[in-house]
Amino acid sequence: VSSHYHVQVTTFRTGNGAAWLDLLATLLGRYRDTQTDAIDSTESLRAWLRAHALEPVGSISMDDVARIQAAREAMHRAAVASVRGEQAQTDDVRLLDDALAADRTIRVRRDGTGLAIRRPASASEALARLVRDAVQDLSGPQRSHLRFCGDDDCSGIYLDHTGRRRWCSDDRCGNRMRVRAHRARARQP
Ligand SMILES: [Zn+2]
């Protein structure tokens, strides 16, 4: 194995089509009785941001964790409203608008044969980039491609440009629903 071989090991859910949609998936069991938050510490927030090329140069505080959790839930509610064709809540829009105040112009650097966007200075700036992507997706043409996961217990939301995708994760939610359907068929006389 080459010493240059590097795999970023991450337990976070990905594959929803945008970093901000992956962020929504960090609160597990949002529609269930008990929830598990994958972003509940400064370390886990840093790890999540790093996995999405958004690790800030500066330090991360528990206030940052609370801010990103609150913004995440506001983004989730706004996305749910958008997919349902309903109005977003005033408080959520205000919270997202406030988060955008930390946004700054992105800067570019060379990265091997390609280019990379420079890291955000702070956790607030990282959050602002996520919120910027969210409000652009929720206000532009991407909006019509947002879908709810086919598992009603799952709060996952994803971008689907094929029109054929049914689950936020085929491995997880798709399999679970197939097992459930199989059991239901097996129970029938
Ligand atoms: Zn799902």
PDB file of C-alpha atoms and ligand atoms in Angstrom:
ATOM      1  CA  VAL A   1       0.000   0.000   0.000  1.00  0.00           C
ATOM      2  CA  SER A   2       1.398   3.346  -1.011  1.00  0.00           C
ATOM      3  CA  SER A   3       2.084   5.737   1.825  1.00  0.00           C
ATOM      4  CA  HIS A   4       0.275   8.342  -0.256  1.00  0.00           C
ATOM      5  CA  TYR A   5      -2.897   6.294  -0.197  1.00  0.00           C
ATOM      6  CA  HIS A   6      -5.358   8.190   1.912  1.00  0.00           C
ATOM      7  CA  VAL A   7      -8.980   7.389   2.579  1.00  0.00           C
ATOM      8  CA  GLN A   8     -11.047   9.791   4.553  1.00  0.00           C
ATOM      9  CA  VAL A   9     -12.849   7.564   7.009  1.00  0.00           C
ATOM     10  CA  THR A  10     -16.132   9.153   7.948  1.00  0.00           C
ATOM     11  CA  THR A  11     -19.212   7.775   9.604  1.00  0.00           C
ATOM     12  CA  PHE A  12     -21.357  10.693   8.472  1.00  0.00           C
ATOM     13  CA  ARG A  13     -24.165  10.195   6.016  1.00  0.00           C
ATOM     14  CA  THR A  14     -23.474  11.575   2.572  1.00  0.00           C
ATOM     15  CA  GLY A  15     -24.921  11.298  -0.897  1.00  0.00           C
ATOM     16  CA  ASN A  16     -27.939  13.594  -0.573  1.00  0.00           C
ATOM     17  CA  GLY A  17     -26.684  15.718  -3.445  1.00  0.00           C
ATOM     18  CA  ALA A  18     -25.396  18.787  -1.575  1.00  0.00           C
ATOM     19  CA  ALA A  19     -23.387  19.445   1.575  1.00  0.00           C
ATOM     20  CA  TRP A  20     -26.282  21.289   3.201  1.00  0.00           C
ATOM     21  CA  LEU A  21     -28.566  18.290   2.543  1.00  0.00           C
ATOM     22  CA  ASP A  22     -25.937  15.980   4.067  1.00  0.00           C
ATOM     23  CA  LEU A  23     -25.902  18.341   7.053  1.00  0.00           C
ATOM     24  CA  LEU A  24     -29.667  17.838   7.509  1.00  0.00           C
ATOM     25  CA  ALA A  25     -28.951  14.103   7.754  1.00  0.00           C
ATOM     26  CA  THR A  26     -26.710  14.558  10.816  1.00  0.00           C
ATOM     27  CA  LEU A  27     -29.732  14.567  13.135  1.00  0.00           C
ATOM     28  CA  LEU A  28     -30.681  10.901  13.167  1.00  0.00           C
ATOM     29  CA  GLY A  29     -34.267   9.981  13.970  1.00  0.00           C
ATOM     30  CA  ARG A  30     -35.678  13.495  13.525  1.00  0.00           C
ATOM     31  CA  TYR A  31     -39.190  12.018  13.102  1.00  0.00           C
ATOM     32  CA  ARG A  32     -38.772   9.344  15.785  1.00  0.00           C
ATOM     33  CA  ASP A  33     -39.123   9.395  19.585  1.00  0.00           C
ATOM     34  CA  THR A  34     -35.406   9.632  20.219  1.00  0.00           C
ATOM     35  CA  GLN A  35     -32.793  11.474  18.225  1.00  0.00           C
ATOM     36  CA  THR A  36     -29.062  11.130  17.924  1.00  0.00           C
ATOM     37  CA  ASP A  37     -27.095  14.164  16.868  1.00  0.00           C
ATOM     38  CA  ALA A  38     -23.913  13.346  14.953  1.00  0.00           C
ATOM     39  CA  ILE A  39     -22.815  16.956  15.485  1.00  0.00           C
ATOM     40  CA  ASP A  40     -22.865  17.312  19.270  1.00  0.00           C
ATOM     41  CA  SER A  41     -19.321  18.450  20.029  1.00  0.00           C
ATOM     42  CA  THR A  42     -16.675  20.786  18.653  1.00  0.00           C
ATOM     43  CA  GLU A  43     -14.708  17.712  17.510  1.00  0.00           C
ATOM     44  CA  SER A  44     -17.602  16.168  15.587  1.00  0.00           C
ATOM     45  CA  LEU A  45     -18.482  19.512  14.000  1.00  0.00           C
ATOM     46  CA  ARG A  46     -14.859  19.944  12.887  1.00  0.00           C
ATOM     47  CA  ALA A  47     -14.792  16.396  11.502  1.00  0.00           C
ATOM     48  CA  TRP A  48     -18.036  16.930   9.579  1.00  0.00           C
ATOM     49  CA  LEU A  49     -16.852  20.252   8.132  1.00  0.00           C
ATOM     50  CA  ARG A  50     -13.510  18.676   7.189  1.00  0.00           C
ATOM     51  CA  ALA A  51     -15.290  15.825   5.397  1.00  0.00           C
ATOM     52  CA  HIS A  52     -17.143  18.430   3.339  1.00  0.00           C
ATOM     53  CA  ALA A  53     -14.079  20.621   2.599  1.00  0.00           C
ATOM     54  CA  LEU A  54     -15.382  23.329   4.931  1.00  0.00           C
ATOM     55  CA  GLU A  55     -13.036  23.027   7.916  1.00  0.00           C
ATOM     56  CA  PRO A  56     -12.446  26.526   9.303  1.00  0.00           C
ATOM     57  CA  VAL A  57      -8.950  27.854   9.897  1.00  0.00           C
ATOM     58  CA  GLY A  58      -9.976  29.151  13.324  1.00  0.00           C
ATOM     59  CA  SER A  59     -11.202  27.403  16.451  1.00  0.00           C
ATOM     60  CA  ILE A  60     -14.706  25.984  16.964  1.00  0.00           C
ATOM     61  CA  SER A  61     -16.734  26.657  20.110  1.00  0.00           C
ATOM     62  CA  MET A  62     -19.831  25.023  21.590  1.00  0.00           C
ATOM     63  CA  ASP A  63     -21.686  28.209  20.559  1.00  0.00           C
ATOM     64  CA  ASP A  64     -20.762  27.337  16.979  1.00  0.00           C
ATOM     65  CA  VAL A  65     -22.159  23.824  17.517  1.00  0.00           C
ATOM     66  CA  ALA A  66     -25.440  25.253  18.861  1.00  0.00           C
ATOM     67  CA  ARG A  67     -25.618  27.764  15.994  1.00  0.00           C
ATOM     68  CA  ILE A  68     -25.095  25.138  13.318  1.00  0.00           C
ATOM     69  CA  GLN A  69     -27.663  22.817  14.951  1.00  0.00           C
ATOM     70  CA  ALA A  70     -30.264  25.620  15.018  1.00  0.00           C
ATOM     71  CA  ALA A  71     -29.520  26.635  11.423  1.00  0.00           C
ATOM     72  CA  ARG A  72     -29.674  22.996  10.340  1.00  0.00           C
ATOM     73  CA  GLU A  73     -33.190  22.606  11.752  1.00  0.00           C
ATOM     74  CA  ALA A  74     -34.265  25.921  10.180  1.00  0.00           C
ATOM     75  CA  MET A  75     -32.920  24.701   6.824  1.00  0.00           C
ATOM     76  CA  HIS A  76     -34.742  21.402   7.265  1.00  0.00           C
ATOM     77  CA  ARG A  77     -38.073  23.105   8.033  1.00  0.00           C
ATOM     78  CA  ALA A  78     -37.593  25.528   5.130  1.00  0.00           C
ATOM     79  CA  ALA A  79     -36.779  22.642   2.778  1.00  0.00           C
ATOM     80  CA  VAL A  80     -39.813  20.645   3.950  1.00  0.00           C
ATOM     81  CA  ALA A  81     -42.030  23.699   3.385  1.00  0.00           C
ATOM     82  CA  SER A  82     -40.526  24.203  -0.063  1.00  0.00           C
ATOM     83  CA  VAL A  83     -41.051  20.580  -1.165  1.00  0.00           C
ATOM     84  CA  ARG A  84     -44.628  20.690   0.144  1.00  0.00           C
ATOM     85  CA  GLY A  85     -45.259  24.000  -1.608  1.00  0.00           C
ATOM     86  CA  GLU A  86     -45.849  25.812   1.682  1.00  0.00           C
ATOM     87  CA  GLN A  87     -44.488  29.088   3.050  1.00  0.00           C
ATOM     88  CA  ALA A  88     -41.379  28.955   5.219  1.00  0.00           C
ATOM     89  CA  GLN A  89     -41.685  30.198   8.806  1.00  0.00           C
ATOM     90  CA  THR A  90     -40.692  33.828   9.394  1.00  0.00           C
ATOM     91  CA  ASP A  91     -38.363  32.897  12.287  1.00  0.00           C
ATOM     92  CA  ASP A  92     -36.520  30.353  10.143  1.00  0.00           C
ATOM     93  CA  VAL A  93     -36.039  32.815   7.304  1.00  0.00           C
ATOM     94  CA  ARG A  94     -34.713  35.404   9.774  1.00  0.00           C
ATOM     95  CA  LEU A  95     -32.290  32.880  11.296  1.00  0.00           C
ATOM     96  CA  LEU A  96     -30.959  31.885   7.868  1.00  0.00           C
ATOM     97  CA  ASP A  97     -30.689  35.516   6.818  1.00  0.00           C
ATOM     98  CA  ASP A  98     -28.682  36.283   9.985  1.00  0.00           C
ATOM     99  CA  ALA A  99     -26.366  33.313   9.298  1.00  0.00           C
ATOM    100  CA  LEU A 100     -25.704  34.677   5.796  1.00  0.00           C
ATOM    101  CA  ALA A 101     -24.241  37.850   7.305  1.00  0.00           C
ATOM    102  CA  ALA A 102     -21.021  35.885   8.010  1.00  0.00           C
ATOM    103  CA  ASP A 103     -20.642  34.941   4.331  1.00  0.00           C
ATOM    104  CA  ARG A 104     -17.570  36.237   2.529  1.00  0.00           C
ATOM    105  CA  THR A 105     -16.246  36.136  -0.996  1.00  0.00           C
ATOM    106  CA  ILE A 106     -14.721  32.749  -1.761  1.00  0.00           C
ATOM    107  CA  ARG A 107     -11.036  32.680  -2.706  1.00  0.00           C
ATOM    108  CA  VAL A 108      -9.349  30.116  -4.896  1.00  0.00           C
ATOM    109  CA  ARG A 109      -5.951  28.381  -4.798  1.00  0.00           C
ATOM    110  CA  ARG A 110      -4.164  25.747  -6.852  1.00  0.00           C
ATOM    111  CA  ASP A 111      -4.750  22.150  -5.779  1.00  0.00           C
ATOM    112  CA  GLY A 112      -2.646  19.711  -7.776  1.00  0.00           C
ATOM    113  CA  THR A 113      -3.912  19.888 -11.348  1.00  0.00           C
ATOM    114  CA  GLY A 114      -7.173  21.443 -10.252  1.00  0.00           C
ATOM    115  CA  LEU A 115      -8.383  24.284  -8.128  1.00  0.00           C
ATOM    116  CA  ALA A 116      -9.652  24.416  -4.576  1.00  0.00           C
ATOM    117  CA  ILE A 117     -11.671  26.974  -2.689  1.00  0.00           C
ATOM    118  CA  ARG A 118      -9.848  28.375   0.313  1.00  0.00           C
ATOM    119  CA  ARG A 119     -11.017  27.218   3.714  1.00  0.00           C
ATOM    120  CA  PRO A 120     -13.432  29.430   5.622  1.00  0.00           C
ATOM    121  CA  ALA A 121     -11.855  31.531   8.370  1.00  0.00           C
ATOM    122  CA  SER A 122     -14.424  30.620  11.017  1.00  0.00           C
ATOM    123  CA  ALA A 123     -17.216  28.174  11.773  1.00  0.00           C
ATOM    124  CA  SER A 124     -19.673  31.031  11.177  1.00  0.00           C
ATOM    125  CA  GLU A 125     -18.290  31.502   7.686  1.00  0.00           C
ATOM    126  CA  ALA A 126     -18.496  27.745   7.032  1.00  0.00           C
ATOM    127  CA  LEU A 127     -22.134  27.799   8.150  1.00  0.00           C
ATOM    128  CA  ALA A 128     -22.811  30.822   5.949  1.00  0.00           C
ATOM    129  CA  ARG A 129     -21.524  28.895   2.901  1.00  0.00           C
ATOM    130  CA  LEU A 130     -23.863  26.011   3.720  1.00  0.00           C
ATOM    131  CA  VAL A 131     -26.803  28.374   4.195  1.00  0.00           C
ATOM    132  CA  ARG A 132     -25.921  30.167   0.946  1.00  0.00           C
ATOM    133  CA  ASP A 133     -26.102  26.856  -0.925  1.00  0.00           C
ATOM    134  CA  ALA A 134     -29.361  26.006   0.835  1.00  0.00           C
ATOM    135  CA  VAL A 135     -31.120  29.272   0.023  1.00  0.00           C
ATOM    136  CA  GLN A 136     -29.844  29.163  -3.569  1.00  0.00           C
ATOM    137  CA  ASP A 137     -31.236  25.642  -3.972  1.00  0.00           C
ATOM    138  CA  LEU A 138     -34.494  26.622  -2.261  1.00  0.00           C
ATOM    139  CA  SER A 139     -34.976  29.757  -4.352  1.00  0.00           C
ATOM    140  CA  GLY A 140     -33.772  28.557  -7.754  1.00  0.00           C
ATOM    141  CA  PRO A 141     -34.472  25.805 -10.294  1.00  0.00           C
ATOM    142  CA  GLN A 142     -32.936  23.094  -8.047  1.00  0.00           C
ATOM    143  CA  ARG A 143     -35.989  23.448  -5.863  1.00  0.00           C
ATOM    144  CA  SER A 144     -38.080  21.292  -8.201  1.00  0.00           C
ATOM    145  CA  HIS A 145     -35.542  18.440  -7.834  1.00  0.00           C
ATOM    146  CA  LEU A 146     -35.739  18.206  -4.033  1.00  0.00           C
ATOM    147  CA  ARG A 147     -37.407  15.024  -2.806  1.00  0.00           C
ATOM    148  CA  PHE A 148     -38.386  13.468   0.510  1.00  0.00           C
ATOM    149  CA  CYS A 149     -37.033  10.005   1.287  1.00  0.00           C
ATOM    150  CA  GLY A 150     -39.565   7.282   0.430  1.00  0.00           C
ATOM    151  CA  ASP A 151     -39.355   6.042   4.018  1.00  0.00           C
ATOM    152  CA  ASP A 152     -41.854   8.220   5.923  1.00  0.00           C
ATOM    153  CA  ASP A 153     -39.905   7.701   9.180  1.00  0.00           C
ATOM    154  CA  CYS A 154     -36.787   9.141   7.574  1.00  0.00           C
ATOM    155  CA  SER A 155     -36.458  12.925   7.434  1.00  0.00           C
ATOM    156  CA  GLY A 156     -33.892  12.712   4.627  1.00  0.00           C
ATOM    157  CA  ILE A 157     -34.151  15.164   1.736  1.00  0.00           C
ATOM    158  CA  TYR A 158     -32.129  14.763  -1.446  1.00  0.00           C
ATOM    159  CA  LEU A 159     -31.643  16.227  -4.903  1.00  0.00           C
ATOM    160  CA  ASP A 160     -32.856  13.960  -7.676  1.00  0.00           C
ATOM    161  CA  HIS A 161     -32.091  14.921 -11.259  1.00  0.00           C
ATOM    162  CA  THR A 162     -33.048  11.519 -12.659  1.00  0.00           C
ATOM    163  CA  GLY A 163     -36.639  11.473 -11.449  1.00  0.00           C
ATOM    164  CA  ARG A 164     -36.130   7.810 -10.499  1.00  0.00           C
ATOM    165  CA  ARG A 165     -34.507   7.947  -7.097  1.00  0.00           C
ATOM    166  CA  ARG A 166     -36.769   6.937  -4.193  1.00  0.00           C
ATOM    167  CA  TRP A 167     -34.549   6.977  -1.105  1.00  0.00           C
ATOM    168  CA  CYS A 168     -32.042   9.319   0.497  1.00  0.00           C
ATOM    169  CA  SER A 169     -29.877   6.198   0.702  1.00  0.00           C
ATOM    170  CA  ASP A 170     -30.601   3.061  -1.300  1.00  0.00           C
ATOM    171  CA  ASP A 171     -28.285   1.057   0.990  1.00  0.00           C
ATOM    172  CA  ARG A 172     -29.991   2.122   4.178  1.00  0.00           C
ATOM    173  CA  CYS A 173     -33.564   3.334   3.599  1.00  0.00           C
ATOM    174  CA  GLY A 174     -34.090   1.413   0.349  1.00  0.00           C
ATOM    175  CA  ASN A 175     -32.990  -1.863   1.936  1.00  0.00           C
ATOM    176  CA  ARG A 176     -35.034  -1.254   5.073  1.00  0.00           C
ATOM    177  CA  MET A 177     -38.184  -0.665   3.016  1.00  0.00           C
ATOM    178  CA  ARG A 178     -37.526  -3.741   0.843  1.00  0.00           C
ATOM    179  CA  VAL A 179     -37.164  -5.878   3.980  1.00  0.00           C
ATOM    180  CA  ARG A 180     -40.378  -4.386   5.380  1.00  0.00           C
ATOM    181  CA  ALA A 181     -42.273  -5.050   2.128  1.00  0.00           C
ATOM    182  CA  HIS A 182     -40.928  -8.602   2.011  1.00  0.00           C
ATOM    183  CA  ARG A 183     -42.077  -9.275   5.602  1.00  0.00           C
ATOM    184  CA  ALA A 184     -45.528  -7.829   4.831  1.00  0.00           C
ATOM    185  CA  ARG A 185     -45.867 -10.135   1.805  1.00  0.00           C
ATOM    186  CA  ALA A 186     -44.685 -13.134   3.856  1.00  0.00           C
ATOM    187  CA  ARG A 187     -47.381 -12.468   6.481  1.00  0.00           C
ATOM    188  CA  GLN A 188     -50.191 -12.635   3.934  1.00  0.00           C
ATOM    189  CA  PRO A 189     -51.932 -16.049   3.793  1.00  0.00           C
TER     190      PRO A 189
HETATM  191 ZN    ZN B   1     -34.003   7.955   4.020  1.00  0.00          ZN
END
